[in-house]
Amino acid sequence: MSTAAAPGESPVPDPEGTGIRTLGYANRIATWDSEFRYDGRIRVPMGVKIKRVGYSYTGNGTVDVTAIEFRRGQGGISQEYEVIDLTFLDDADLITFTLRGDLNVDADARPAYGRKYRIKVEVTLDNGDVRTAEPEIEVLNGAWQRTDPELTGRPFSRLPWDNAWAVAGGNSQAGFGHVADNGRIPGDKFIIDLVNLRQDTASVPSNNSDHVYYQLVHEDGTPSHYTPKPQVQKVTGHSGSGIANKLLLPPIDLRQLGDRPGYYRFLVWPQSADPDGSPSRLRWDPDKLEDAFQLGSVYYRYQAPRTVDTGLHATVKTTTLTATAGQERWLYPPFVVRNTGQRTIGTVRVVFTAPAGLSFLEDRVAFTRWADETREIVATGVLSADRRTLTCPAVPLDLEPSGPGKDAWVALYPALEVAASAEGQVQVGIQLGEPVFATGQDTVVVQPRA
């Protein structure tokens, strides 16, 4: 199992079998908000449990804080951890946990604009094994003056802590490690509080902040359908520590949106403008994942009942194609769908998957229908970070049942690129529906470049 990197990290092989897989964490904070948030996953022998979770309070490599275990979804504002998911595999268990607590990394970093710390996380299992991870956090100065170096005083989004943001229920930090089995995220979980230490200071760069970009991203790198791209959010920037300008995102229903279960990061990119109104170079770039502040997370565990029968049935006719490693022309594997049920297949979710060496080129899929083969229809989708999964949440197949004298079909053909590293015989897959009612795989035989 591989994973997209958390903000500020480079992709690395998945360590969950021998260490801790980092799902996400509070990667960038101001000295005002010296707090730790971390979400991780470990693979353990069957039946093995977590005995102890600790972390480094000062970022000096010494694990000197022990967290107390809380019930799943209980929430709290002290040094605590929760096991938020336990998945049983054939030969192992997967344990997903969330960890929260205070830090002591709030020293003024001037003359630099910030300082980086590695926070050691240590999980001790009841079989004696010890797992560790060391996520790196960046701590930004919470003060600015005109004589400081240029990067000092960049805008930042605060990491909500304790009950300081006066939200319903009192727990301002409940948006990190939030459990939402039914997919519903209440409107008091994700808080945006935009601070610009230069706000309204005349004649200095980056002296006005009035918006951020934000996005909700699945653990595999696929954006939520709620935010297929980073979204602009108007919010009033301020230079002080008051909470009057905080903004709460409205309720979000991941299940209704058609999002897949799993772990999601809530990412924010603070923005600022120069006195002439142009975007400041001190803002955080929404086109760069490493510029994001992770301010929250949610774990969505919904599973449809296994007895559900949608009444939809189809076959997928597939084929075998040949390609050359590194070829310049695009590859269009065709999937021809026929309705073998009694009901019309209307608008459905379609997911395409590609193997290593192949990647999707567009966040959309083209298809044609039996009624008019010359008319090409396009349905939009979302690409995963590695471009090997294309998820189209609403493809209007409108496919009538086939039968005597009626051969109704729809042909879908996503665009693929063949990398120079591709080799051998590989499969490109398709899944129809949620829950899935039909699947298929085209075979691609990749020949080496002459």
Coordinates of C-alpha atoms in Angstrom, one line a residue:
M1 CA 0.0 0.0 0.0
S2 CA 1.5 3.3 -1.0
T3 CA 0.6 6.8 0.1
A4 CA 0.7 10.4 -1.0
A5 CA 3.1 12.5 1.1
A6 CA 1.8 14.8 3.8
P7 CA 2.4 18.5 3.4
G8 CA 6.2 19.2 3.5
E9 CA 7.2 15.6 3.0
S10 CA 8.6 13.8 0.0
P11 CA 6.9 10.5 -1.1
V12 CA 8.5 7.6 0.7
P13 CA 7.9 3.8 0.7
D14 CA 5.0 3.0 3.0
P15 CA 6.5 2.2 6.4
E16 CA 3.3 0.9 8.1
G17 CA 4.7 -2.7 8.2
T18 CA 7.8 -1.9 10.3
G19 CA 7.2 1.7 11.4
I20 CA 4.3 4.2 11.3
R21 CA 2.6 5.4 8.1
T22 CA 2.0 9.1 8.4
L23 CA -1.4 9.9 7.1
G24 CA -1.3 13.6 8.1
Y25 CA -0.3 16.1 10.8
A26 CA -0.3 19.7 11.8
N27 CA 2.7 20.5 9.6
R28 CA 3.0 24.2 9.9
I29 CA 2.1 26.4 13.0
A30 CA 2.8 29.8 14.4
T31 CA 4.6 30.2 17.7
W32 CA 1.2 31.2 19.1
D33 CA -0.2 27.7 18.6
S34 CA 2.4 25.3 20.0
E35 CA 0.3 22.2 19.6
F36 CA 0.8 18.7 18.0
R37 CA -1.7 16.8 15.8
Y38 CA -0.7 13.5 14.2
D39 CA -2.6 10.8 12.4
G40 CA -0.9 7.5 11.6
R41 CA -1.4 3.8 10.6
I42 CA 0.4 0.7 11.5
R43 CA 0.2 -3.0 10.3
V44 CA 0.6 -5.4 13.2
P45 CA 0.3 -9.2 13.7
M46 CA -3.2 -10.4 14.2
G47 CA -4.5 -9.6 17.7
V48 CA -1.7 -7.3 18.7
K49 CA -2.8 -4.0 20.3
I50 CA -1.2 -0.6 21.1
K51 CA 0.1 -0.5 24.7
R52 CA 1.6 3.0 24.7
V53 CA 1.8 6.2 22.6
G54 CA 4.3 8.9 23.2
Y55 CA 5.9 11.9 21.5
S56 CA 8.7 14.4 21.9
Y57 CA 7.4 17.6 23.7
T58 CA 10.3 19.8 22.6
G59 CA 11.3 18.2 19.3
N60 CA 14.7 17.2 20.6
G61 CA 14.3 13.5 19.7
T62 CA 13.4 12.4 23.3
V63 CA 10.0 10.9 23.8
D64 CA 9.0 12.6 27.0
V65 CA 5.1 12.8 26.9
T66 CA 2.9 9.8 27.2
A67 CA -0.6 10.2 25.7
I68 CA -3.7 8.8 27.4
E69 CA -6.0 6.5 25.4
F70 CA -9.5 7.9 24.7
R71 CA -12.5 6.1 23.3
R72 CA -12.9 6.4 19.5
G73 CA -14.6 9.7 18.6
Q74 CA -14.6 10.9 22.2
G75 CA -12.4 13.9 21.6
G76 CA -10.5 15.9 24.1
I77 CA -8.0 18.7 24.6
S78 CA -5.2 17.1 26.6
Q79 CA -2.3 14.7 25.6
E80 CA -4.4 11.9 24.2
Y81 CA -4.8 9.3 21.4
E82 CA -7.6 7.4 19.9
V83 CA -7.7 4.3 17.7
I84 CA -10.1 5.5 15.0
D85 CA -10.1 2.4 12.8
L86 CA -9.2 -1.3 13.2
T87 CA -9.2 -3.4 10.0
F88 CA -8.8 -7.1 10.0
L89 CA -6.8 -8.6 7.1
D90 CA -6.1 -12.2 6.4
D91 CA -2.7 -12.2 8.0
A92 CA -2.5 -8.9 10.0
D93 CA -4.5 -6.0 11.5
L94 CA -4.4 -2.4 10.5
I95 CA -4.6 0.2 13.3
T96 CA -5.3 3.8 12.4
F97 CA -4.9 6.3 15.3
T98 CA -5.0 10.0 16.0
L99 CA -2.7 11.8 18.5
R100 CA -3.0 15.2 20.0
G101 CA -1.3 17.3 22.7
D102 CA 0.8 20.3 23.6
L103 CA 4.3 21.1 22.3
N104 CA 7.1 23.4 23.5
V105 CA 8.4 24.6 20.2
D106 CA 7.4 28.3 20.4
A107 CA 10.8 30.0 20.6
D108 CA 11.2 33.1 18.5
A109 CA 13.2 32.1 15.4
R110 CA 14.4 35.5 14.3
P111 CA 16.5 36.5 12.3
A112 CA 15.1 33.5 10.4
Y113 CA 11.3 33.6 9.6
G114 CA 10.7 30.2 11.0
R115 CA 12.3 27.1 12.5
K116 CA 11.8 23.4 11.7
Y117 CA 11.5 20.6 14.3
R118 CA 11.2 16.8 14.0
I119 CA 8.7 15.5 16.4
K120 CA 9.4 11.9 17.3
V121 CA 6.2 9.7 17.7
E122 CA 6.6 6.3 19.4
V123 CA 4.1 3.5 19.5
T124 CA 4.8 0.6 21.8
L125 CA 2.8 -2.6 21.1
D126 CA 1.7 -5.2 23.6
N127 CA 4.1 -7.7 22.0
G128 CA 7.1 -5.5 22.8
D129 CA 7.6 -4.0 19.4
V130 CA 8.2 -0.3 19.1
R131 CA 7.2 1.8 16.0
T132 CA 8.4 5.3 15.4
A133 CA 7.9 8.2 13.0
E134 CA 9.5 11.7 12.9
P135 CA 7.2 14.2 11.1
E136 CA 8.8 17.6 10.5
I137 CA 6.9 20.7 11.5
E138 CA 7.7 24.3 10.6
V139 CA 7.1 26.9 13.3
L140 CA 6.6 30.5 12.1
N141 CA 7.4 33.6 14.0
G142 CA 4.4 35.1 15.8
A143 CA 5.9 38.6 15.7
W144 CA 7.0 41.0 13.0
Q145 CA 8.8 44.4 12.7
R146 CA 9.9 46.4 9.7
T147 CA 13.6 45.5 10.2
D148 CA 13.0 41.8 10.0
P149 CA 14.1 39.7 7.0
E150 CA 11.7 39.7 4.1
L151 CA 10.0 36.3 4.8
T152 CA 9.2 37.1 8.4
G153 CA 5.6 37.9 8.8
R154 CA 4.2 35.6 6.1
P155 CA 0.4 35.1 6.6
F156 CA -0.6 32.0 8.5
S157 CA -3.8 30.1 9.4
R158 CA -4.0 29.3 13.0
L159 CA -4.2 25.7 14.4
P160 CA -7.3 25.7 16.6
W161 CA -6.6 24.4 20.1
D162 CA -8.5 23.7 23.4
N163 CA -11.7 25.7 23.5
A164 CA -10.2 29.1 22.5
W165 CA -12.3 29.5 19.3
A166 CA -15.6 29.4 21.1
V167 CA -17.4 26.8 19.0
A168 CA -20.4 24.6 19.7
G169 CA -19.4 21.9 22.2
G170 CA -16.4 23.9 23.4
N171 CA -13.7 21.8 21.7
S172 CA -12.1 24.1 19.1
Q173 CA -9.7 21.3 18.0
A174 CA -12.3 18.7 17.2
G175 CA -11.7 19.1 13.5
F176 CA -8.5 17.0 13.8
G177 CA -8.9 13.3 13.9
H178 CA -12.7 13.7 13.6
V179 CA -14.6 10.5 13.2
A180 CA -17.5 10.5 10.7
D181 CA -18.7 7.0 10.0
N182 CA -21.8 8.3 8.2
G183 CA -19.8 10.8 6.1
R184 CA -21.3 13.9 7.7
I185 CA -18.9 16.6 9.0
P186 CA -20.8 19.1 11.2
G187 CA -20.3 22.8 10.6
D188 CA -18.3 23.5 13.8
K189 CA -15.3 21.3 12.9
F190 CA -13.2 23.0 10.3
I191 CA -12.1 26.5 11.4
I192 CA -10.2 29.1 9.3
D193 CA -8.6 31.9 11.2
L194 CA -6.4 34.0 8.9
V195 CA -3.6 36.1 10.5
N196 CA -1.3 38.6 8.8
L197 CA 1.1 40.3 11.1
R198 CA 1.6 43.0 8.4
Q199 CA -2.2 43.6 8.0
D200 CA -3.0 47.3 7.3
T201 CA 0.7 48.4 7.8
A202 CA 1.2 51.1 5.1
S203 CA 3.7 50.8 2.4
V204 CA 5.0 47.3 3.1
P205 CA 4.7 44.2 1.0
S206 CA 2.0 41.6 1.9
N207 CA 0.0 44.0 4.0
N208 CA -3.5 42.7 3.2
S209 CA -5.1 39.3 3.6
D210 CA -8.7 38.7 2.7
H211 CA -8.9 35.1 1.5
V212 CA -7.5 31.6 1.6
Y213 CA -7.6 28.5 -0.6
Y214 CA -8.7 25.3 1.0
Q215 CA -9.2 21.6 -0.1
L216 CA -10.2 18.3 1.4
V217 CA -7.9 15.5 0.1
H218 CA -8.2 11.7 0.5
E219 CA -5.2 9.7 1.8
D220 CA -4.6 8.4 -1.7
G221 CA -4.2 12.0 -3.0
T222 CA -7.6 12.2 -4.7
P223 CA -9.5 15.4 -3.8
S224 CA -12.9 15.2 -2.3
H225 CA -15.8 15.9 -4.7
Y226 CA -16.5 18.9 -2.4
T227 CA -13.2 20.5 -3.5
P228 CA -12.0 19.0 -6.8
K229 CA -9.5 21.9 -6.9
P230 CA -8.4 24.3 -4.1
Q231 CA -11.4 26.6 -3.4
V232 CA -11.2 30.3 -2.7
Q233 CA -12.8 31.3 0.6
K234 CA -13.2 34.9 1.6
V235 CA -12.1 35.5 5.2
T236 CA -11.0 38.7 7.1
G237 CA -7.3 38.8 7.9
H238 CA -6.2 40.3 11.2
S239 CA -2.9 40.9 13.0
G240 CA -4.1 40.2 16.6
S241 CA -5.0 37.1 18.5
G242 CA -8.8 37.7 18.7
I243 CA -11.3 35.2 17.3
A244 CA -13.9 37.6 15.9
N245 CA -12.9 36.9 12.3
K246 CA -12.8 33.1 12.5
L247 CA -14.8 31.3 9.8
L248 CA -16.4 27.9 10.1
L249 CA -17.0 25.8 7.0
P250 CA -20.6 24.7 6.5
P251 CA -21.5 21.0 7.1
I252 CA -20.1 18.6 4.5
D253 CA -21.6 15.2 3.6
L254 CA -18.9 12.9 2.1
R255 CA -21.3 10.1 1.5
Q256 CA -23.8 12.3 -0.3
L257 CA -21.0 13.6 -2.5
G258 CA -20.0 10.1 -3.5
D259 CA -16.6 10.3 -1.8
R260 CA -14.8 7.0 -0.9
P261 CA -14.3 6.0 2.7
G262 CA -10.9 6.6 4.3
Y263 CA -8.8 9.4 5.8
Y264 CA -9.1 13.0 4.5
R265 CA -6.8 16.0 5.2
F266 CA -8.1 19.5 5.5
L267 CA -5.6 21.8 3.8
V268 CA -5.4 25.6 3.7
W269 CA -3.2 28.0 1.8
P270 CA -3.2 31.6 3.4
Q271 CA -3.1 34.4 0.9
S272 CA -1.9 38.0 0.9
A273 CA -1.6 41.0 -1.4
D274 CA 0.9 43.9 -1.8
P275 CA -0.2 47.5 -1.4
D276 CA -1.0 47.8 -5.2
G277 CA -3.4 44.9 -4.9
S278 CA -1.2 42.3 -6.7
P279 CA -0.7 38.9 -5.2
S280 CA 2.3 38.9 -2.8
R281 CA 5.2 36.6 -3.2
L282 CA 4.9 36.0 0.6
R283 CA 1.5 34.2 0.1
W284 CA 1.3 30.4 0.1
D285 CA 0.9 28.9 -3.4
P286 CA -2.2 26.6 -3.8
D287 CA -0.5 24.9 -6.7
K288 CA 2.2 23.6 -4.3
L289 CA 1.1 20.9 -1.9
E290 CA 4.1 21.6 0.3
D291 CA 2.8 25.1 0.9
A292 CA -0.4 23.9 2.5
F293 CA -1.2 24.1 6.2
Q294 CA -3.0 21.0 7.5
L295 CA -5.6 22.3 9.9
G296 CA -7.8 19.2 10.3
S297 CA -8.6 15.7 9.3
V298 CA -11.6 13.4 9.2
Y299 CA -11.9 9.6 9.1
Y300 CA -14.9 8.3 7.1
R301 CA -15.6 4.6 7.6
Y302 CA -19.0 4.1 5.9
Q303 CA -19.6 0.7 4.3
A304 CA -22.7 -0.2 2.4
P305 CA -24.5 -3.3 3.6
R306 CA -23.3 -6.3 1.8
T307 CA -26.8 -7.4 1.1
V308 CA -27.6 -4.3 -1.0
D309 CA -28.7 -5.2 -4.6
T310 CA -29.0 -2.2 -6.8
G311 CA -30.8 -4.2 -9.4
L312 CA -28.3 -3.1 -12.0
H313 CA -26.4 -5.6 -14.0
A314 CA -24.0 -5.2 -16.9
T315 CA -21.2 -6.8 -18.9
V316 CA -18.0 -5.1 -19.9
K317 CA -16.4 -6.2 -23.2
T318 CA -12.7 -5.7 -23.1
T319 CA -9.8 -6.1 -25.5
T320 CA -6.0 -6.4 -25.7
L321 CA -3.9 -3.5 -27.0
T322 CA -0.2 -3.2 -27.8
A323 CA 1.9 -0.2 -26.9
T324 CA 5.6 0.8 -27.0
A325 CA 7.3 2.0 -23.8
G326 CA 7.6 5.8 -23.9
Q327 CA 5.5 6.2 -27.0
E328 CA 4.4 9.8 -27.8
R329 CA 0.9 8.9 -28.9
W330 CA -1.9 8.5 -26.3
L331 CA -3.5 5.2 -25.6
Y332 CA -7.3 4.8 -25.5
P333 CA -8.3 1.5 -23.9
P334 CA -12.0 0.9 -24.8
F335 CA -14.6 -0.5 -22.4
V336 CA -17.9 -1.5 -24.1
V337 CA -20.7 -1.8 -21.6
R338 CA -24.0 -3.6 -22.2
N339 CA -27.0 -3.6 -19.8
T340 CA -27.9 -7.2 -18.9
G341 CA -30.4 -6.2 -16.2
Q342 CA -34.1 -5.2 -16.3
R343 CA -33.6 -1.6 -15.4
T344 CA -32.1 1.3 -17.3
I345 CA -28.6 2.2 -16.1
G346 CA -28.7 6.0 -15.6
T347 CA -26.0 8.2 -14.2
V348 CA -23.4 6.2 -12.3
R349 CA -20.0 6.5 -10.7
V350 CA -17.2 5.1 -12.9
V351 CA -13.6 4.5 -11.6
F352 CA -10.7 3.7 -13.9
T353 CA -7.4 2.3 -12.6
A354 CA -4.0 2.1 -14.3
P355 CA -1.0 0.0 -13.4
A356 CA 2.5 1.2 -12.8
G357 CA 4.0 2.7 -15.9
L358 CA 0.7 3.9 -17.3
S359 CA -1.1 7.1 -16.2
F360 CA -4.2 9.0 -17.1
L361 CA -3.7 12.2 -19.0
E362 CA -7.0 14.0 -18.4
D363 CA -9.5 14.5 -15.5
R364 CA -12.3 13.3 -17.8
V365 CA -13.5 10.4 -19.9
A366 CA -15.0 10.4 -23.4
F367 CA -17.7 7.9 -24.4
T368 CA -20.0 7.2 -27.3
R369 CA -23.4 5.5 -27.4
W370 CA -25.1 3.0 -29.8
A371 CA -27.7 5.5 -30.8
D372 CA -25.1 7.9 -32.4
E373 CA -21.5 6.6 -32.7
T374 CA -20.3 9.9 -34.2
R375 CA -21.3 11.9 -31.1
E376 CA -18.6 12.0 -28.4
I377 CA -19.8 12.8 -24.8
V378 CA -17.4 13.9 -22.1
A379 CA -17.8 13.3 -18.3
T380 CA -15.6 15.0 -15.8
G381 CA -13.7 13.3 -13.0
V382 CA -10.9 13.6 -10.5
L383 CA -7.4 12.3 -10.9
S384 CA -5.4 10.8 -8.0
A385 CA -2.1 12.4 -7.1
D386 CA -0.2 9.7 -9.0
R387 CA -2.6 9.9 -11.9
R388 CA -3.3 6.2 -11.8
T389 CA -6.9 6.5 -10.6
L390 CA -9.6 8.5 -12.5
T391 CA -12.8 8.8 -10.6
C392 CA -15.9 10.1 -12.5
P393 CA -18.7 10.5 -9.9
A394 CA -21.5 11.0 -12.4
V395 CA -21.3 9.5 -15.9
P396 CA -24.7 9.7 -17.7
L397 CA -24.6 6.2 -19.3
D398 CA -28.5 6.2 -19.8
L399 CA -28.1 2.6 -21.0
E400 CA -31.3 0.7 -21.8
P401 CA -31.4 -3.1 -21.2
S402 CA -30.2 -5.1 -24.2
G403 CA -32.5 -7.8 -25.6
P404 CA -33.8 -9.5 -28.7
G405 CA -33.3 -7.1 -31.7
K406 CA -31.7 -4.4 -29.5
D407 CA -28.0 -4.1 -29.0
A408 CA -27.6 -1.1 -26.7
W409 CA -24.1 -0.3 -25.6
V410 CA -21.8 2.5 -24.4
A411 CA -18.1 2.6 -25.1
L412 CA -15.8 4.5 -22.7
Y413 CA -12.2 5.2 -23.5
P414 CA -10.0 7.1 -21.1
A415 CA -6.7 8.7 -22.3
L416 CA -3.5 7.1 -21.1
E417 CA 0.2 7.8 -21.3
V418 CA 2.8 5.0 -21.5
A419 CA 5.9 5.8 -19.6
A420 CA 9.4 4.7 -20.7
S421 CA 9.5 2.5 -17.6
A422 CA 6.4 0.5 -18.6
E423 CA 7.0 -3.1 -19.4
G424 CA 5.3 -6.5 -19.9
Q425 CA 1.6 -7.3 -19.9
V426 CA -0.5 -5.1 -17.7
Q427 CA -4.2 -4.4 -17.0
V428 CA -6.3 -1.2 -17.1
G429 CA -9.5 -1.6 -15.0
I430 CA -13.0 -0.1 -14.8
Q431 CA -15.6 -0.3 -12.0
L432 CA -19.2 0.8 -12.5
G433 CA -21.5 1.9 -9.7
E434 CA -21.3 2.4 -6.0
P435 CA -21.7 -0.3 -4.8
V436 CA -19.9 -1.8 -7.8
F437 CA -22.2 -3.8 -10.1
A438 CA -19.8 -4.5 -13.0
T439 CA -16.0 -4.6 -13.6
G440 CA -13.6 -5.2 -16.5
Q441 CA -10.0 -5.1 -17.5
D442 CA -8.3 -4.3 -20.8
T443 CA -4.9 -5.8 -21.3
V444 CA -2.0 -3.7 -22.6
V445 CA 1.0 -5.5 -23.9
V446 CA 3.9 -3.0 -23.6
Q447 CA 6.8 -3.7 -25.9
P448 CA 10.3 -2.1 -25.3
R449 CA 11.3 0.8 -27.4
A450 CA 13.5 -0.3 -30.4

